[in-house]
mmCIF file of C-alpha atoms in Angstrom:
data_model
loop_
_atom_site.group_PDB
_atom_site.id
_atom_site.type_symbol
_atom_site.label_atom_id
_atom_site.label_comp_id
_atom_site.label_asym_id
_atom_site.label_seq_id
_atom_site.Cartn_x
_atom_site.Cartn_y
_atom_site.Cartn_z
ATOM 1 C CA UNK A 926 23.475 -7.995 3.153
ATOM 2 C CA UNK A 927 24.339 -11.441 1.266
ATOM 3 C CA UNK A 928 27.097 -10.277 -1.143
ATOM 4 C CA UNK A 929 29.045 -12.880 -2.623
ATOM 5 C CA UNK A 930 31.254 -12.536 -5.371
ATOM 6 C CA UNK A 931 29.343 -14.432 -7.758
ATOM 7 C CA UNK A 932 31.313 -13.185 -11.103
ATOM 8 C CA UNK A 933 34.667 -11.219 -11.223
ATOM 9 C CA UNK A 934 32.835 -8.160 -13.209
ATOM 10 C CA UNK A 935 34.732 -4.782 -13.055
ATOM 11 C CA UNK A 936 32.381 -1.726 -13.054
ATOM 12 C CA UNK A 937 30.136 -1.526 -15.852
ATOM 13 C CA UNK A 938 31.505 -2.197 -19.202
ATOM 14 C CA UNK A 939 29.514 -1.055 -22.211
ATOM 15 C CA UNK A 940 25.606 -1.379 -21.809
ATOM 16 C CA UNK A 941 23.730 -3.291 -24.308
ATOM 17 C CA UNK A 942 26.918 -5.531 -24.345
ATOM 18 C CA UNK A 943 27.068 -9.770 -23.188
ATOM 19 C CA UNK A 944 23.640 -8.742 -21.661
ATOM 20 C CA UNK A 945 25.149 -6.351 -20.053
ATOM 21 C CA UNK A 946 22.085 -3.542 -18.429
ATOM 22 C CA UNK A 947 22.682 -0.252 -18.785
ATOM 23 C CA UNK A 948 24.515 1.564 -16.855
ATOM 24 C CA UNK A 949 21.706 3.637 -14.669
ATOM 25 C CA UNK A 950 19.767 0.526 -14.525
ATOM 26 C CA UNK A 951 22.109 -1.276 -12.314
ATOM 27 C CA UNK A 952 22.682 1.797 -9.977
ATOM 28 C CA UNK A 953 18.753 2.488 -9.605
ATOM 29 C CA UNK A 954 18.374 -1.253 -8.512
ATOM 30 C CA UNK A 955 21.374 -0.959 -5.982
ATOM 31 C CA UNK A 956 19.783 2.257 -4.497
ATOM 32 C CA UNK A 957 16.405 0.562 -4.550
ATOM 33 C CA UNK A 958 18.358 -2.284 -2.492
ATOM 34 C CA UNK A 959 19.986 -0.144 -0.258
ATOM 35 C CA UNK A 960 16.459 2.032 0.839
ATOM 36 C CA UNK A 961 14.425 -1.424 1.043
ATOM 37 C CA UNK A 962 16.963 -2.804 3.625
ATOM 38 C CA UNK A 963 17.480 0.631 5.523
ATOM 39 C CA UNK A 964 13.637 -0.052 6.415
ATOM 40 C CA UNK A 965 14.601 -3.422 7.869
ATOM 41 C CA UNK A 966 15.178 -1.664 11.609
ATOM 42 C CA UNK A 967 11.884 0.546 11.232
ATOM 43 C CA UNK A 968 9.551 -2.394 10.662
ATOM 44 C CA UNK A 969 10.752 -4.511 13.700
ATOM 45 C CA UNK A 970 10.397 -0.926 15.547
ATOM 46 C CA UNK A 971 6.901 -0.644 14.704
ATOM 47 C CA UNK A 972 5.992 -4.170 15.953
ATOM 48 C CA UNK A 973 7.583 -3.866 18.920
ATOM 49 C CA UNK A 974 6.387 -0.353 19.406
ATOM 50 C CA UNK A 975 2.409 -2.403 18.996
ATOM 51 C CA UNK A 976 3.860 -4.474 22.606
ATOM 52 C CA UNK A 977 4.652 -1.797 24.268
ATOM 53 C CA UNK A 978 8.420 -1.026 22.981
ATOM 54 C CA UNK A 979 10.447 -3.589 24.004
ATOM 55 C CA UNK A 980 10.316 -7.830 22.723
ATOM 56 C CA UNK A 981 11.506 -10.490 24.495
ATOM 57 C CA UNK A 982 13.669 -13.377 22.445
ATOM 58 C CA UNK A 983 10.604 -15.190 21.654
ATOM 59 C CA UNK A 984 9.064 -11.960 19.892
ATOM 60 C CA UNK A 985 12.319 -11.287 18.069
ATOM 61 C CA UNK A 986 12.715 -14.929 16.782
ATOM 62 C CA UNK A 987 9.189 -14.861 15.268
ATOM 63 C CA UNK A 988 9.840 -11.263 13.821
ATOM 64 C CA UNK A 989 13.409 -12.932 12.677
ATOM 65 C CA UNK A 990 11.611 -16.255 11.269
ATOM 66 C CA UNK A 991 8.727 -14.754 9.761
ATOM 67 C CA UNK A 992 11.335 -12.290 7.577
ATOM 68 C CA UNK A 993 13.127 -15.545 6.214
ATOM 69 C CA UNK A 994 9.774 -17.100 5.835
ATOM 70 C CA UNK A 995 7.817 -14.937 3.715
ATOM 71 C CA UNK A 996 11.141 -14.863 1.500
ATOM 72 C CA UNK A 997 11.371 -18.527 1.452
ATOM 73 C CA UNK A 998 7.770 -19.200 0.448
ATOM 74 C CA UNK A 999 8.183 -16.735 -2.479
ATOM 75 C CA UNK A 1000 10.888 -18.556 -3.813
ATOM 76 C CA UNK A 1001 9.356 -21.784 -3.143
ATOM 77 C CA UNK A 1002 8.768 -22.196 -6.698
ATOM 78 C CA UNK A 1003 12.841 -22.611 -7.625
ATOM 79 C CA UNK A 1004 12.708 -26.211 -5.345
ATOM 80 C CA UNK A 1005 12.669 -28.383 -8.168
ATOM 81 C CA UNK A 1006 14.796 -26.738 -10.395
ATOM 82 C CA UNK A 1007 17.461 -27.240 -7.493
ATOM 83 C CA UNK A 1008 18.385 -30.780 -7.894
ATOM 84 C CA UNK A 1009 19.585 -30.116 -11.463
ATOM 85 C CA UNK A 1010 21.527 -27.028 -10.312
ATOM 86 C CA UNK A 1011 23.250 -27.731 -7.172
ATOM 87 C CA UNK A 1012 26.201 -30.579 -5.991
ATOM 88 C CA UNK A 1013 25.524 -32.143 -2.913
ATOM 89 C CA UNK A 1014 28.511 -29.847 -1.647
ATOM 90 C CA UNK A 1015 26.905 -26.316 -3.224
ATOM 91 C CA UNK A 1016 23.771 -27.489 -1.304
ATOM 92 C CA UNK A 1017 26.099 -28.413 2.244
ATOM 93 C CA UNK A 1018 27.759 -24.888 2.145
ATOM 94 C CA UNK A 1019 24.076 -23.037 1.206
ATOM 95 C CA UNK A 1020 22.796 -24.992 3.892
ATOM 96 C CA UNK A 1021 25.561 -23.934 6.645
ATOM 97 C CA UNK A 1022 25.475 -20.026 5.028
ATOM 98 C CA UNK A 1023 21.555 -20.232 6.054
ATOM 99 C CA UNK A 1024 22.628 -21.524 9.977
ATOM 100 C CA UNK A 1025 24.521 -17.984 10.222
ATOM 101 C CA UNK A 1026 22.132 -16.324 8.393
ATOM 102 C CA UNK A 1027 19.424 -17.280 10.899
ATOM 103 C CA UNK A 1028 21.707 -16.567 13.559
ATOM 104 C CA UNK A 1029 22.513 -12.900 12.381
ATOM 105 C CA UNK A 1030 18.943 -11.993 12.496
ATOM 106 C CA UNK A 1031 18.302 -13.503 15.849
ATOM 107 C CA UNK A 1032 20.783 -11.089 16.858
ATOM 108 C CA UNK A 1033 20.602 -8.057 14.896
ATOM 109 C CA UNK A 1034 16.346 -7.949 15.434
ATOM 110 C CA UNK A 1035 17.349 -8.325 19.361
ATOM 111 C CA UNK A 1036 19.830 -5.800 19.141
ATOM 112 C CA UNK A 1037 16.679 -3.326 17.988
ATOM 113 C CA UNK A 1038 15.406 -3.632 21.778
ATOM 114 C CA UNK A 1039 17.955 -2.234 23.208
ATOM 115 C CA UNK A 1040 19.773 0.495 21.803
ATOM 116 C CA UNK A 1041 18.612 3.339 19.080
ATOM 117 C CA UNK A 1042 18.465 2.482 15.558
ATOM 118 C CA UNK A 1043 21.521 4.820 14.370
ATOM 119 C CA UNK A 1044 23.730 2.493 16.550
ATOM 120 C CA UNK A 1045 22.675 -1.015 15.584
ATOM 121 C CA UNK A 1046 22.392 -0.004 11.887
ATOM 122 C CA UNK A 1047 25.765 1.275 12.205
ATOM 123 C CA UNK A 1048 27.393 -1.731 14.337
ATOM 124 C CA UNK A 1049 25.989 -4.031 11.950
ATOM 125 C CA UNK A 1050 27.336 -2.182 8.687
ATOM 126 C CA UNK A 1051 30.767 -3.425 9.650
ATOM 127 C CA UNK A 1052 30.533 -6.290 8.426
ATOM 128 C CA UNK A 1053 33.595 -5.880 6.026
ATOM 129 C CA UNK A 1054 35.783 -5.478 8.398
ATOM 130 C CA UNK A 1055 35.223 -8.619 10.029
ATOM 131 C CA UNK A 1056 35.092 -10.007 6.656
ATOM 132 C CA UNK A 1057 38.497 -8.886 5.728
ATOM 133 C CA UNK A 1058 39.711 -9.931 9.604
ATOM 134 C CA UNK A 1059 38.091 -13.371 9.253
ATOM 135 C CA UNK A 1060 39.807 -13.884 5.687
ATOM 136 C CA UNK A 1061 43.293 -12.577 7.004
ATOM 137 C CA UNK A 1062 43.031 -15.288 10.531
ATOM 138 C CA UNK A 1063 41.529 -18.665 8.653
ATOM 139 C CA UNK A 1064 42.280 -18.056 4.654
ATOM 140 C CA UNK A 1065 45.292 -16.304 5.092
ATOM 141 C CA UNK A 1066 44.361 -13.051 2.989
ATOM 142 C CA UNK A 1067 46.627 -10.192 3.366
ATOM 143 C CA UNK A 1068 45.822 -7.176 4.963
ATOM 144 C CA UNK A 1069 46.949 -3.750 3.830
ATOM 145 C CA UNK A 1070 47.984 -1.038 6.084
ATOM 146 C CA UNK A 1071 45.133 1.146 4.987
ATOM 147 C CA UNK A 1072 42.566 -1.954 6.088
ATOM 148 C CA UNK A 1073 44.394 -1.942 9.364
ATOM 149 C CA UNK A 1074 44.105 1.898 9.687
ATOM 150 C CA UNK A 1075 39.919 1.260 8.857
ATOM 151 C CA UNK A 1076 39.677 -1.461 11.434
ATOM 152 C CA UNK A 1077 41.458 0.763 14.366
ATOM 153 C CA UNK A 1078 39.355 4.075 12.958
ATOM 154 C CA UNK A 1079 35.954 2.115 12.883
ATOM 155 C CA UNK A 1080 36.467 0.367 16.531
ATOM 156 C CA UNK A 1081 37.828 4.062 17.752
ATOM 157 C CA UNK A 1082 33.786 5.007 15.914
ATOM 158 C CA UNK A 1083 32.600 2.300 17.855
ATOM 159 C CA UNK A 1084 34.003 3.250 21.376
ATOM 160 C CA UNK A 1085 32.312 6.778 20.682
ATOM 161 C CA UNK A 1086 28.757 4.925 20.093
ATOM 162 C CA UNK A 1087 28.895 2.574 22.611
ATOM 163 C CA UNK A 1088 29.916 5.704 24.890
ATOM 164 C CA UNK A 1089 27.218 8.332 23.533
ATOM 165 C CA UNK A 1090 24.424 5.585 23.943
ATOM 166 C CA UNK A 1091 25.301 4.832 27.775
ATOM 167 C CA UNK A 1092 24.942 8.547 28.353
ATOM 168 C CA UNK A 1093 22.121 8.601 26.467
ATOM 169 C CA UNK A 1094 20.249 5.696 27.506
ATOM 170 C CA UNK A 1095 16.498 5.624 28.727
ATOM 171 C CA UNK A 1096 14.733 3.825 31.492
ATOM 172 C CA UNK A 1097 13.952 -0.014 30.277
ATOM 173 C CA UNK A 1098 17.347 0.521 27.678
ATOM 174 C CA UNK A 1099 20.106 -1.349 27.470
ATOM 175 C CA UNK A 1100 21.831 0.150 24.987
ATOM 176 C CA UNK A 1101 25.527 -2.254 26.116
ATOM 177 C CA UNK A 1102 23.830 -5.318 25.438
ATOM 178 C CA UNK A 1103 21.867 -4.008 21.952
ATOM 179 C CA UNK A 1104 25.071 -2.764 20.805
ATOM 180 C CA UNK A 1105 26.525 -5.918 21.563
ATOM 181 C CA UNK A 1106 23.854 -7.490 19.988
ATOM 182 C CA UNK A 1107 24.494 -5.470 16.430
ATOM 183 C CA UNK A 1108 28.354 -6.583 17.000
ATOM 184 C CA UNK A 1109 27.469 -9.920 17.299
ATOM 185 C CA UNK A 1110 25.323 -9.554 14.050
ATOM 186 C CA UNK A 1111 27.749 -8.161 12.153
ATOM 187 C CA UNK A 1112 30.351 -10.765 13.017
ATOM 188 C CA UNK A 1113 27.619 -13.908 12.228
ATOM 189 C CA UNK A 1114 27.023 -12.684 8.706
ATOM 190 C CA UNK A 1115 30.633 -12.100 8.096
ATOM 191 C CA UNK A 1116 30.491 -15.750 8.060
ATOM 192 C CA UNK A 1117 27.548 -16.114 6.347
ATOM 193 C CA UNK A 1118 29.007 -14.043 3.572
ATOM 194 C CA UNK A 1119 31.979 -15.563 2.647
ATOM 195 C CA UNK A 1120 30.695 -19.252 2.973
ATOM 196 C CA UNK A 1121 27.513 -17.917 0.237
ATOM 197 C CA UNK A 1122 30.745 -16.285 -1.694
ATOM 198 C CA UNK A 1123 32.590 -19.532 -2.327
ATOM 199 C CA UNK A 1124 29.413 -21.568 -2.515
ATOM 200 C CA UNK A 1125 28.659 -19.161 -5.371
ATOM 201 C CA UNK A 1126 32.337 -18.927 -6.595
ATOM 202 C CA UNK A 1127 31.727 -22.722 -7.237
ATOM 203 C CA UNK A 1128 29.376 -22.664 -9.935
ATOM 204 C CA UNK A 1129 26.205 -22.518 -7.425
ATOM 205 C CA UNK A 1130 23.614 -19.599 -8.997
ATOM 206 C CA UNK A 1131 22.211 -16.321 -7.667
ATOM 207 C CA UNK A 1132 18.690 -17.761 -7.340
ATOM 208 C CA UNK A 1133 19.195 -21.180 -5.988
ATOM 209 C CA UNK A 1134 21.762 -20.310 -3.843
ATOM 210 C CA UNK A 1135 19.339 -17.453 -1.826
ATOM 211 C CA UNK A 1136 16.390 -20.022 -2.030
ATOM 212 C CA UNK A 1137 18.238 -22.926 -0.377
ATOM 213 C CA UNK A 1138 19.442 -20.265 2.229
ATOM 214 C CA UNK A 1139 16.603 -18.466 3.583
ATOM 215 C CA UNK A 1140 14.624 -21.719 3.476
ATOM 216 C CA UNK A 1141 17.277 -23.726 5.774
ATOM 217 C CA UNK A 1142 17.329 -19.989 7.639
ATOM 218 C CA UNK A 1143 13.469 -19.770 8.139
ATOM 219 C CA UNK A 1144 13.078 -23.519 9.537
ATOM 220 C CA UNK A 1145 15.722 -23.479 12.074
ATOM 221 C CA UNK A 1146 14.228 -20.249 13.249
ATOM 222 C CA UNK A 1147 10.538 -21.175 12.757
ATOM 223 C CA UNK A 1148 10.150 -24.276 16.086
ATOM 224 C CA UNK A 1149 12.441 -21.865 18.569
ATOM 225 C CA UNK A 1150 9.426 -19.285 19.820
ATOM 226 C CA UNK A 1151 7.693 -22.686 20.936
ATOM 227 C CA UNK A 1152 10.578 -23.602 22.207
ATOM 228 C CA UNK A 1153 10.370 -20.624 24.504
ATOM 229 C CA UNK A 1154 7.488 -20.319 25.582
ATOM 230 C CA UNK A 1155 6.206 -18.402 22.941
ATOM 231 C CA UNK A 1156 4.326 -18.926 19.300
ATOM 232 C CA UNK A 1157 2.640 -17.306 16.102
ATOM 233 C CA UNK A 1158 -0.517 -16.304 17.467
ATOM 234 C CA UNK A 1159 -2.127 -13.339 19.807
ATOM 235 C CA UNK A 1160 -0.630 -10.426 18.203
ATOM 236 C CA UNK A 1161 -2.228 -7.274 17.162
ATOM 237 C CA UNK A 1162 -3.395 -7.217 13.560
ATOM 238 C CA UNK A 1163 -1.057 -5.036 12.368
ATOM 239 C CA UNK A 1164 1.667 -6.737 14.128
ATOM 240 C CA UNK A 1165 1.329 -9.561 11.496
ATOM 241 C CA UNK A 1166 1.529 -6.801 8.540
ATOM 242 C CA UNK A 1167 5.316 -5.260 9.401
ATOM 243 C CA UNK A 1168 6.191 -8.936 9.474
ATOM 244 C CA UNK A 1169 4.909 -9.302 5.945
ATOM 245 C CA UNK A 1170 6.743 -6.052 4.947
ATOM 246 C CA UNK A 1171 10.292 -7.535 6.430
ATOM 247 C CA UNK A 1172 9.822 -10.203 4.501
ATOM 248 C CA UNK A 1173 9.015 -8.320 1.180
ATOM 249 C CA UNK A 1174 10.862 -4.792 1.828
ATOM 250 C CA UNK A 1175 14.420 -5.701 3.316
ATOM 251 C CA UNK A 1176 14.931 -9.564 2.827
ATOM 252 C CA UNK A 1177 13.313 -10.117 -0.913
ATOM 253 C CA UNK A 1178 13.482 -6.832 -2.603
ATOM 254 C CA UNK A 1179 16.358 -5.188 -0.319
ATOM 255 C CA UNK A 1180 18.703 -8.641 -0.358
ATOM 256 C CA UNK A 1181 18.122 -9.624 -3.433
ATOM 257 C CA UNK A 1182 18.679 -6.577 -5.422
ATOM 258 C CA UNK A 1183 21.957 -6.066 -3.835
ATOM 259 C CA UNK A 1184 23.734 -9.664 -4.849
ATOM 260 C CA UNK A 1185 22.197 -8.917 -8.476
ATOM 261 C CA UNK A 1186 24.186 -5.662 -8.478
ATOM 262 C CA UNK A 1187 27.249 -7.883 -7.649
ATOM 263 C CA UNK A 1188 26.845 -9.553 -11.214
ATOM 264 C CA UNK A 1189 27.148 -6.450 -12.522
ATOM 265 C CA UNK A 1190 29.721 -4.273 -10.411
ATOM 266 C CA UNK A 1191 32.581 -5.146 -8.278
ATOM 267 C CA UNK A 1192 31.696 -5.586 -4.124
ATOM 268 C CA UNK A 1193 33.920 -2.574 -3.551
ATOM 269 C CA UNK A 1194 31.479 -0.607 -4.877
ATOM 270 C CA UNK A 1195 28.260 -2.388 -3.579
ATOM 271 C CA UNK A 1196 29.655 -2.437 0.023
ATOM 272 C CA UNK A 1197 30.459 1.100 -0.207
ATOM 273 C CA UNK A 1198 27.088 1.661 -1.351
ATOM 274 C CA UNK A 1199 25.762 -0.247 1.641
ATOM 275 C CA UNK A 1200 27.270 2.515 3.832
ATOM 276 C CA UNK A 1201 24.258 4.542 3.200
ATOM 277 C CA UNK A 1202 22.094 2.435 4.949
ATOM 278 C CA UNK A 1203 22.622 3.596 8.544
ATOM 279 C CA UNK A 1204 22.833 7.086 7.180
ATOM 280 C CA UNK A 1205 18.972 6.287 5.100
ATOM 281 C CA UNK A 1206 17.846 4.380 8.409
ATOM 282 C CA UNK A 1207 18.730 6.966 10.876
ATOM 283 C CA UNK A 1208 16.873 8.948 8.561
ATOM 284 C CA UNK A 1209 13.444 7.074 8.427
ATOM 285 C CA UNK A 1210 13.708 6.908 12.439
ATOM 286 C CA UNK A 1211 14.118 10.365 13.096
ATOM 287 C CA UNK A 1212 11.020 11.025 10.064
ATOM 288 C CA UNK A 1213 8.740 7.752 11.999
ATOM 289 C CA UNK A 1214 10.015 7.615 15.800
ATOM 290 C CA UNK A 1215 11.289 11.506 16.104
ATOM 291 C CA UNK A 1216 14.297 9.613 17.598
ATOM 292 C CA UNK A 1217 17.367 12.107 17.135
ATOM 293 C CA UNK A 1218 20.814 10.403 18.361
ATOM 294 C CA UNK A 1219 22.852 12.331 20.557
ATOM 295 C CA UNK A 1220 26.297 13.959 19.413
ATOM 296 C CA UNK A 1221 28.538 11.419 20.270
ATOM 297 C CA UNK A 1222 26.627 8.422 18.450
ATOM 298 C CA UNK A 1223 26.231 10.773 15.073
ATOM 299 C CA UNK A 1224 30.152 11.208 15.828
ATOM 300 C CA UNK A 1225 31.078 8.071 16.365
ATOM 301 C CA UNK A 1226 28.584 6.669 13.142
ATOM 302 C CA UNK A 1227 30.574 9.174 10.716
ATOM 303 C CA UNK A 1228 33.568 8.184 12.110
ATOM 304 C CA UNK A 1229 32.694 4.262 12.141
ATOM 305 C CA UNK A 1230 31.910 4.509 8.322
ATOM 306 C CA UNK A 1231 34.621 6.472 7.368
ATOM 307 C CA UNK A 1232 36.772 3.474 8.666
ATOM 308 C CA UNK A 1233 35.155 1.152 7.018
ATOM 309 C CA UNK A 1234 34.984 2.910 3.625
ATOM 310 C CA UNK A 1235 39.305 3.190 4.300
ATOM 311 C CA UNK A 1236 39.158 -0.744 4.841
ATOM 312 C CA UNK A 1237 37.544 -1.426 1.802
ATOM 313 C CA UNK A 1238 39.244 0.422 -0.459
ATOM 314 C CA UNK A 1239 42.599 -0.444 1.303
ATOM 315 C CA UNK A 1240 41.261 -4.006 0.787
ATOM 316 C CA UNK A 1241 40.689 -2.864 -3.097
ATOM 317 C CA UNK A 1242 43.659 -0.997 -3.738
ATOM 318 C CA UNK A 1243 46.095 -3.852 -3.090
ATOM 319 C CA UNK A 1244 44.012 -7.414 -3.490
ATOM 320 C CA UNK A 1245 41.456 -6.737 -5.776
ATOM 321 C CA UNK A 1246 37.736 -7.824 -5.296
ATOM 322 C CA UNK A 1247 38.861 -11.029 -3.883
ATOM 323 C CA UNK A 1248 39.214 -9.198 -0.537
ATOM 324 C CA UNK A 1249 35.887 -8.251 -0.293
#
């Protein structure tokens, strides 16, 4: 979910105007972004599902590298346009939003092995809040009361999940650590996010700014399966085909379509649209897996999102789209 607030656009002001796309153009590509990163948590599923269910961190740091690599290579091409378009600075802060960004998906893919997909979609959705927590402790934002009433309704969400999964948990499950995991994830990219925002609020574009990141993502991750006493090779056929589709599905197509909705209409609205995706993964898992989630962790999801969707318009209603 790399939004960064690129532009300062409101929503949509008249189509066919400054370039401007029409209206239902820009809201079919943010719903196509939205469905092709929901399917982010089914393709790692299906991989690990071909090794029996569960990876250990060497299998989810080649699922995690080979996602940022098969994005990287595509955009391969923008390298030597790059020089031309980036500061040595741009490139430093691009650089640093790829650490995090590697660092989210080392955590979110782990998260996958231990706990059901409703929950670590749903942890890792709250990434605004952190956002707007991390702005208010180091940049000094301010926080509205209705962002502080999202925050405490999302973590009371939160406590319902984390409770619902525990009762719920299967042998070989650790559904503490995998929500921890998703936590963790969330938190990472918060980072991630607002470094790419002012990187981008600095002049640095859409394209080179993604290409510099999952490139610097995708090598750190790439050496650290050897590392582990793992590597690239000995999987099933197939195996090698989901990573190909997390590359195209969720990172290029999912990712991408989302920040070029940001040039277009406020974050408010794209994070809000983001929402959906634990709502559209839960979905696919239920329709691939059968996996139903108990009571408490549909509860607590509603209830999670709900907060958030308070926080951000809270965040809205008083700062503008500079809080997000």
């Amino acid at each position: 979910m790399a939004f960064s607030n690129q532009d300062k656009p409101s929503p949509l002001g008249p189509p066919g105007t400054g370039g401007r796309p029409s209206t239902w153009r820009v809201v079919l590509i943010l719903v196509v972004g939205v469905l092709a990163v929901s399917t982010g948590a089914i393709w790692v599923r299906l991989a690990l599902g071909l090794l029996g269910g569960s990876g250990d961190l060497a299998v989810t740091l080649v699922m995690a590298a080979a996602r940022l690599t098969v994005a990287a290579l595509l955009l391969s091409g923008n390298w030597r346009r790059i020089p031309r378009q980036a500061t040595r600075r741009q490139f430093a802060g691009a650089a640093l939003s790829g650490l995090f960004l590697a660092l989210h998906f080392a955590a979110w893919i782990s998260s996958l092995s231990y706990t059901s997909i409703a929950a670590s979609t749903t942890l890792v959705t709250t990434t605004p809040l952190w956002v707007a927590l991390i702005s208010w402790l180091a940049l000094g934002e301010r926080l509205s009361l209705r962002t502080c009433l999202g925050m405490a309704i999302a973590l009371g969400g939160g406590g319902l999940i984390a409770s619902g999964e525990m009762e719920n948990a299967v042998a070989g499950s650790q559904p503490l650590l995998g929500n921890g995991l998703a936590l963790l994830g969330a938190w990472i990219i918060s980072l991630h996010l607002l470094l790419g925002r002012k990187v981008q609020q600095e002049g640095l574009g859409l394209t080179p700014y993604i290409t510099i990141t999952y490139t610097v993502a995708a090598l750190l991750l790439l050496p650290l399966p050897w590392l582990l006493g793992g590597g690239y090779g000995g999987y099933p056929p197939l195996f090698y085909g989901y990573l190909l589709l997390m590359g195209l599905l969720p990172q290029l197509l999912g990712h991408t379509s989302l920040n070029w909705a940001l040039r277009w209409l406020s974050p408010t609205w794209v994070t809000l649209a983001v929402l959906l995706e634990p709502v559209a993964a839960s979905g696919l898992g239920f329709l691939v897996f059968a996996e139903v989630p108990g009571l408490e962790v549909l509860l607590g999801g509603l209830v999670v999102l709900t907060g958030v969707a308070i926080a951000v318009l809270g965040g809205r209603e008083t700062g503008g789209d500079r809080d997000q």
